Amino acid sequence: MPPSPRPSFPRGQNIPEDACCEEHREPLRLFCEDDQALLCGRCFRPEEHENHVVNGVREAADRYRKLFQGILNTLKKKLEVAKSILADEQERMVMIQGEEQDFKEMIESEYRIRFRLMVEEEMNVQSQQGCIFNPSMREDNQNQLMEFATELKEKSQETLQRLNDLGKENMNKLKESEVRLSEQICSLQRITAELEKKCGEYTLALLQNARCSVERSESLLLQCLEPAQITDLSLCQVTGMSGMLKVLQRAVTLDPNTAHPCLVLSEDRRSICLRNVQQDVPDGPGRFIFEATVLGVESFTSGRHYWEVDVEKATRWLLGISEDSGSGHSDLPTAARDKVLLIGSRMGTNYTFWVFPPLKKVSLRGEQMHKVGVFLDCKYGQLSFYDVTDRSLIYNFSSLTFRGAVRPIFSLCIPTGGTNSDSLSICCPHVASCDVTVSPQASSA
């Protein structure tokens, strides 16, 4: 016996609630789940629907309505997530343009520093060799200096080109992600509107193409919503360090009159260790009371200065410079603008770096780091931080304006619970320093 004809209606037109079987002219009261077919009592033949799930239309409609409502709730949540990710991607597109410009300025600033240091190093060599009074030797050294300058410029251009290529690659990934997410949002909006309409329809219209609506919904729910995986611009590292930095290295010491009560200073005043119990120390206008921080004794007003800090035994630390206010507690909130800082946080062997001001994440490194170098050029308003372990630049501030003397600043993180034995140490210079304009602060044990 041929299968019973199913009711047919123009595509896109809903089945009327009082629709009848075309063959028998009887009301459609049954629904075959397997065939997705509406049946009248006479259409239902056991040989055609053997082992099929057949229910009354109201029971089937109630089940699909609940199913649609559950899927609809999930789709709406996914739609909101998709919109949020899209907004983040668009924000990242703006941010990476700013980051690329920041890194470009930092790279150019660093190579300018290296050129100035290279010129001075060469002048020192000429002076020691007596080239100033020997025209031939002076010309040879000038030619050598020009070669070094050309090589330095080529390295700068190579680094900037890598940065530019990486910036374009990241932007393309974000644009592709923006298109993909926009398409997913449109699809989610369409199926959400369709299911909302379905949920409000009467029995027969709701069951029309019900499985198709479910399958399309499930297909969208299975699609992953992922932001673009872009490459950190900090991978465009400026490698190498000028040999003049060691010449400029200072014997920085710590000022106990500024140390937070949780910090224990070594006898030589070059190391600090964090303890969980505050020491009984005299209060003073320069002492830190909110942060586990201490200033260096030395106060810099001009010239160039470099110091290194061993951070191997610290999980979270802060280094930089602070303007010497001369009065008031050093870590009051109003004094935050007077500091320029690098903040390091270690998790296992991975380091994350932030800088201030403004506070922003600048780098993530996956190798162990033991020492950080800090270079200050008062004349040009530059402050650079180096990973001494792999001899590369971490971050560079340029065009800083100092209203007076600045002092080195060192800080550890006070734990919120448990114990903490973090410590850091200032490294001793290996060579005699030169070009010093330092004002030692009065301090007592």
XYZ file of C-alpha atoms in Angstrom:
445
model
C 0.000 0.000 0.000
C 1.505 3.386 -0.917
C 2.275 5.762 1.988
C -0.374 8.225 2.953
C 0.042 11.665 1.379
C 1.168 14.342 3.778
C -0.445 17.747 3.898
C 1.383 20.249 1.701
C 1.399 24.018 2.048
C 3.305 26.745 0.163
C 6.854 27.224 1.435
C 7.031 29.824 4.194
C 3.293 29.604 4.886
C 2.202 28.260 8.265
C -0.235 25.345 8.552
C -3.659 26.577 9.687
C -4.725 25.268 13.086
C -7.854 23.697 11.565
C -5.990 22.076 8.660
C -7.262 18.669 7.532
C -5.721 15.695 5.839
C -5.829 16.219 2.073
C -6.744 12.594 1.434
C -9.294 11.888 4.153
C -10.453 15.420 4.979
C -10.122 14.648 8.684
C -8.393 16.776 11.356
C -4.623 16.316 11.812
C -4.399 14.979 15.368
C -1.183 12.913 15.332
C 2.506 13.721 14.776
C 5.166 11.212 13.722
C 8.466 12.246 15.276
C 10.561 10.094 12.935
C 8.937 11.273 9.692
C 8.161 14.760 11.027
C 4.680 14.257 9.557
C 1.217 15.394 10.666
C -1.355 12.598 10.427
C -5.085 12.116 10.745
C -6.513 9.050 12.440
C -6.952 7.223 9.140
C -3.427 8.136 7.907
C -1.851 6.302 10.825
C -1.065 2.842 9.543
C 1.130 0.577 11.686
C 2.987 -0.840 8.694
C 4.118 2.685 7.674
C 5.083 3.900 11.158
C 6.331 0.688 12.721
C 8.774 1.472 15.568
C 8.178 5.197 15.014
C 7.411 7.622 17.830
C 3.885 8.906 17.208
C 2.184 11.309 19.633
C -0.832 13.536 19.699
C -0.169 16.935 18.151
C -0.675 18.807 21.447
C 1.721 16.521 23.319
C 4.302 16.822 20.527
C 3.877 20.605 20.353
C 4.311 20.964 24.124
C 7.517 18.943 23.987
C 8.929 20.988 21.115
C 7.867 24.253 22.747
C 9.856 23.338 25.884
C 12.771 22.205 23.731
C 12.681 25.440 21.727
C 12.544 27.519 24.916
C 15.596 25.769 26.382
C 17.544 26.177 23.153
C 16.393 29.785 22.896
C 17.742 30.622 26.343
C 21.105 29.072 25.450
C 21.186 30.879 22.096
C 20.508 34.230 23.755
C 23.393 33.669 26.171
C 25.671 32.736 23.300
C 24.519 35.807 21.374
C 25.501 38.045 24.273
C 28.883 36.313 24.521
C 29.431 36.776 20.779
C 28.587 40.484 21.015
C 30.953 40.864 23.963
C 33.810 39.129 22.137
C 33.165 41.251 19.027
C 33.304 44.439 21.109
C 36.567 43.214 22.669
C 38.039 42.445 19.249
C 37.154 45.912 17.980
C 38.693 47.431 21.093
C 41.818 45.325 20.615
C 42.126 46.636 17.050
C 42.362 50.156 18.437
C 44.645 49.099 21.290
C 47.218 47.260 19.173
C 47.579 50.307 16.946
C 48.452 52.338 20.046
C 50.719 49.564 21.348
C 52.531 49.359 18.033
C 53.172 53.100 18.128
C 54.387 52.855 21.741
C 56.771 50.018 20.856
C 57.999 51.926 17.811
C 58.823 54.967 19.947
C 60.445 52.720 22.561
C 62.639 50.981 19.969
C 63.694 54.289 18.387
C 64.435 55.736 21.829
C 66.539 52.728 22.805
C 68.654 52.915 19.671
C 69.163 56.638 20.237
C 70.439 55.818 23.727
C 72.793 53.215 22.305
C 74.106 55.622 19.701
C 74.866 58.292 22.307
C 76.567 55.733 24.549
C 78.516 54.366 21.597
C 79.761 57.860 20.687
C 80.844 58.499 24.255
C 82.546 55.114 24.483
C 84.467 55.879 21.319
C 85.452 59.322 22.608
C 86.767 57.719 25.797
C 88.792 55.252 23.741
C 90.194 58.062 21.583
C 91.150 60.016 24.667
C 92.910 57.040 26.223
C 94.771 56.286 22.980
C 95.751 59.909 22.379
C 93.842 60.006 19.079
C 92.844 63.609 19.681
C 96.394 64.683 18.821
C 96.844 62.124 16.041
C 94.855 63.085 12.915
C 95.352 59.680 11.275
C 94.136 57.699 14.273
C 91.279 60.145 14.795
C 90.129 59.647 11.176
C 90.306 55.843 11.533
C 88.221 55.963 14.662
C 85.696 58.285 13.047
C 85.358 55.833 10.143
C 84.884 53.002 12.602
C 82.277 55.054 14.437
C 80.407 55.615 11.166
C 80.428 51.865 10.532
C 79.034 51.218 14.018
C 76.368 53.884 13.469
C 75.342 52.290 10.143
C 75.166 48.868 11.745
C 73.091 50.248 14.615
C 70.700 51.933 12.177
C 70.292 48.687 10.223
C 69.458 46.795 13.425
C 66.948 49.479 14.351
C 65.275 49.253 10.930
C 65.185 45.442 11.116
C 63.503 45.560 14.526
C 61.002 48.188 13.350
C 60.233 46.110 10.237
C 59.562 43.030 12.416
C 57.272 45.158 14.547
C 55.451 46.483 11.480
C 54.999 42.984 10.017
C 53.752 41.628 13.327
C 51.364 44.556 13.709
C 49.880 43.900 10.238
C 49.577 40.176 10.971
C 47.757 40.875 14.230
C 45.443 43.401 12.590
C 44.546 40.934 9.807
C 43.739 38.256 12.387
C 41.506 40.656 14.289
C 39.700 41.774 11.121
C 39.075 38.151 10.143
C 37.780 37.498 13.644
C 35.527 40.561 13.393
C 33.980 39.267 10.146
C 33.538 35.741 11.524
C 31.912 36.974 14.743
C 29.627 39.382 12.849
C 28.399 36.490 10.693
C 27.841 34.308 13.765
C 25.892 37.110 15.448
C 23.640 37.514 12.378
C 22.981 33.767 12.308
C 22.244 33.690 16.039
C 19.883 36.634 15.706
C 18.017 34.948 12.819
C 17.546 31.606 14.561
C 16.659 33.336 17.848
C 13.917 35.312 16.093
C 12.711 32.128 14.395
C 12.495 30.195 17.670
C 10.781 33.075 19.464
C 8.160 33.061 16.699
C 7.874 29.279 16.935
C 7.293 29.381 20.676
C 4.355 31.750 20.151
C 2.678 29.717 17.422
C -0.238 27.302 17.721
C 0.143 23.564 17.673
C 0.294 22.651 13.955
C 2.365 25.693 12.899
C 4.852 25.021 15.714
C 5.368 21.433 14.556
C 5.961 22.499 10.951
C 9.714 22.079 10.181
C 10.338 21.629 13.925
C 13.295 19.263 13.553
C 14.888 21.534 10.957
C 14.751 24.450 13.426
C 16.331 22.290 16.131
C 19.126 21.102 13.844
C 19.968 24.635 12.696
C 20.009 25.809 16.315
C 22.253 22.952 17.439
C 24.608 23.639 14.548
C 25.030 27.231 15.748
C 25.457 26.136 19.342
C 28.307 23.836 18.292
C 30.206 26.697 16.632
C 33.070 27.953 18.802
C 33.225 31.590 19.821
C 36.918 32.367 20.072
C 38.842 35.632 19.977
C 41.757 35.931 17.579
C 45.078 34.579 18.818
C 47.514 37.414 18.207
C 51.225 37.607 18.907
C 52.584 39.756 21.720
C 54.427 42.726 20.227
C 57.009 42.442 23.001
C 58.444 39.483 21.052
C 60.088 42.138 18.869
C 62.791 42.413 21.489
C 65.628 44.864 21.285
C 68.512 42.549 22.103
C 71.957 43.384 23.407
C 73.119 45.971 25.933
C 75.640 48.768 25.597
C 79.009 48.115 27.213
C 78.910 51.663 28.592
C 76.169 50.657 31.034
C 78.700 48.800 33.161
C 80.881 51.911 33.172
C 77.918 53.964 34.371
C 76.895 51.437 37.050
C 76.423 53.036 40.475
C 76.981 51.642 43.937
C 73.412 52.314 45.058
C 72.612 51.740 48.736
C 69.311 51.663 50.637
C 68.033 54.379 52.955
C 66.769 52.758 56.210
C 64.870 55.931 57.132
C 62.471 55.284 54.241
C 62.074 51.497 54.662
C 58.645 50.039 55.439
C 58.586 48.284 58.861
C 58.140 44.887 57.147
C 61.448 45.229 55.291
C 64.710 44.017 56.838
C 67.824 45.678 55.412
C 71.181 43.902 55.250
C 74.184 45.361 57.085
C 75.704 46.647 53.833
C 72.309 48.206 52.928
C 72.225 46.521 49.536
C 69.546 43.883 50.201
C 66.001 43.801 51.532
C 64.017 40.859 52.860
C 60.296 40.743 53.566
C 59.144 39.574 56.984
C 55.573 38.988 58.171
C 55.915 40.946 61.412
C 56.537 44.676 61.387
C 59.653 45.908 63.133
C 59.581 48.575 65.798
C 61.123 51.458 63.866
C 60.866 55.209 64.446
C 58.253 56.963 62.351
C 59.448 59.688 60.044
C 58.209 61.914 57.214
C 60.020 59.861 54.569
C 59.106 56.351 55.723
C 56.783 54.169 53.604
C 53.795 53.038 55.650
C 51.451 51.441 53.085
C 53.846 49.592 50.746
C 56.862 47.341 51.410
C 59.107 49.921 49.780
C 62.452 51.610 50.372
C 64.342 54.358 48.533
C 67.982 54.497 47.593
C 70.278 56.853 49.479
C 71.588 58.372 46.248
C 69.721 61.271 44.692
C 70.257 61.974 40.983
C 69.838 65.448 39.529
C 71.759 65.149 36.239
C 73.958 62.819 34.249
C 73.430 59.151 33.433
C 73.220 56.345 35.939
C 72.817 52.588 35.858
C 72.211 50.008 38.568
C 71.380 46.311 38.616
C 69.074 44.422 40.959
C 69.032 40.683 41.628
C 65.343 39.644 41.651
C 65.822 35.865 41.509
C 64.441 35.351 45.045
C 61.389 37.599 44.623
C 58.047 36.532 43.144
C 56.632 40.065 42.846
C 58.702 43.227 42.909
C 58.751 46.837 41.845
C 61.719 48.897 40.608
C 62.147 52.384 39.231
C 62.642 55.962 40.352
C 60.756 58.322 42.624
C 60.966 62.078 42.747
C 62.476 63.211 46.023
C 59.608 65.160 47.610
C 61.572 65.879 50.759
C 58.523 65.866 53.030
C 55.455 63.825 53.830
C 55.048 60.057 53.800
C 56.519 58.655 50.606
C 53.614 56.420 49.591
C 50.627 58.675 50.056
C 48.243 58.377 47.051
C 49.043 61.883 45.812
C 52.683 60.852 45.337
C 51.888 58.138 42.770
C 52.382 60.512 39.860
C 55.965 61.148 41.035
C 57.074 57.556 40.373
C 58.113 55.742 37.195
C 57.984 52.004 37.729
C 58.479 48.522 36.335
C 56.491 45.821 38.127
C 57.474 42.174 37.741
C 55.461 39.107 38.722
C 56.812 35.556 38.503
C 54.734 32.394 38.241
C 57.076 29.428 38.007
C 59.561 30.500 35.339
C 57.131 32.856 33.561
C 57.461 36.599 34.097
C 54.753 39.185 33.504
C 55.684 42.877 33.436
C 53.637 46.020 33.994
C 54.792 49.629 33.836
C 53.544 52.838 35.406
C 52.487 55.507 34.458
C 50.021 54.647 33.099
C 49.589 51.175 34.560
C 49.655 48.693 31.678
C 50.900 45.208 30.899
C 53.842 45.358 28.523
C 55.457 41.934 28.338
C 55.221 38.227 29.090
C 58.383 36.138 29.136
C 58.731 32.419 29.573
C 62.305 32.136 30.769
C 63.974 32.556 34.138
C 65.299 36.045 34.839
C 67.839 36.792 37.554
C 68.789 40.458 37.211
C 67.118 43.674 36.097
C 69.160 46.635 34.916
C 67.894 50.207 35.345
C 69.335 53.046 33.236
C 68.502 56.688 33.901
C 69.446 59.606 31.654
C 68.423 62.799 33.436
C 69.312 65.073 30.522
C 67.106 63.327 27.966
C 64.421 62.195 30.432
C 64.863 58.516 29.673
C 64.477 55.471 31.907
C 65.188 51.981 30.576
C 64.724 48.553 32.152
C 66.773 45.575 30.926
C 66.659 41.832 31.388
C 70.336 41.401 32.229
C 70.040 37.598 32.072
C 69.365 37.482 28.313
C 70.654 41.013 27.634
C 67.489 42.536 26.182
C 65.293 45.585 26.707
C 62.140 45.119 28.795
C 60.739 48.648 28.504
C 61.869 52.204 27.895
C 60.319 55.482 29.044
C 61.297 58.605 27.106
C 60.649 62.348 27.332
C 60.181 62.228 31.095
C 60.195 65.539 32.944
C 61.717 65.703 36.408
C 60.863 68.608 38.708
C 63.817 67.891 40.953
C 66.089 65.116 42.162
C 65.050 61.488 41.705
C 65.969 58.453 43.792
C 65.969 54.711 43.034
C 62.963 52.874 44.478
C 62.664 49.206 45.439
C 59.581 47.304 46.591
C 58.326 43.805 47.431
C 54.717 42.618 47.661
C 53.258 42.276 51.161
C 51.413 38.898 51.286
C 47.686 38.886 52.060
C 48.055 35.616 53.946
C 50.630 32.974 54.832
C 54.351 33.605 54.863
C 56.641 35.310 52.400
C 60.437 35.325 52.349
C 60.956 37.337 49.164
C 64.147 39.341 48.902
C 66.105 41.366 46.376
C 69.652 42.707 46.258
C 71.430 45.592 44.563
C 74.426 44.343 42.593
C 77.877 45.857 43.178
C 79.569 47.578 40.228
C 82.419 45.647 38.614
C 84.214 48.766 37.375
C 84.737 52.252 38.699
C 81.886 54.642 37.917
C 82.212 57.903 36.028
C 80.002 60.808 34.943
C 78.446 61.007 38.419
C 76.146 63.770 39.614
C 74.895 62.269 42.844
C 73.667 63.831 46.054
C 73.795 61.317 48.928
C 70.881 61.637 51.362
C 71.528 61.910 55.066
C 70.660 58.558 56.651
C 71.253 56.697 59.848
C 70.895 53.095 60.907
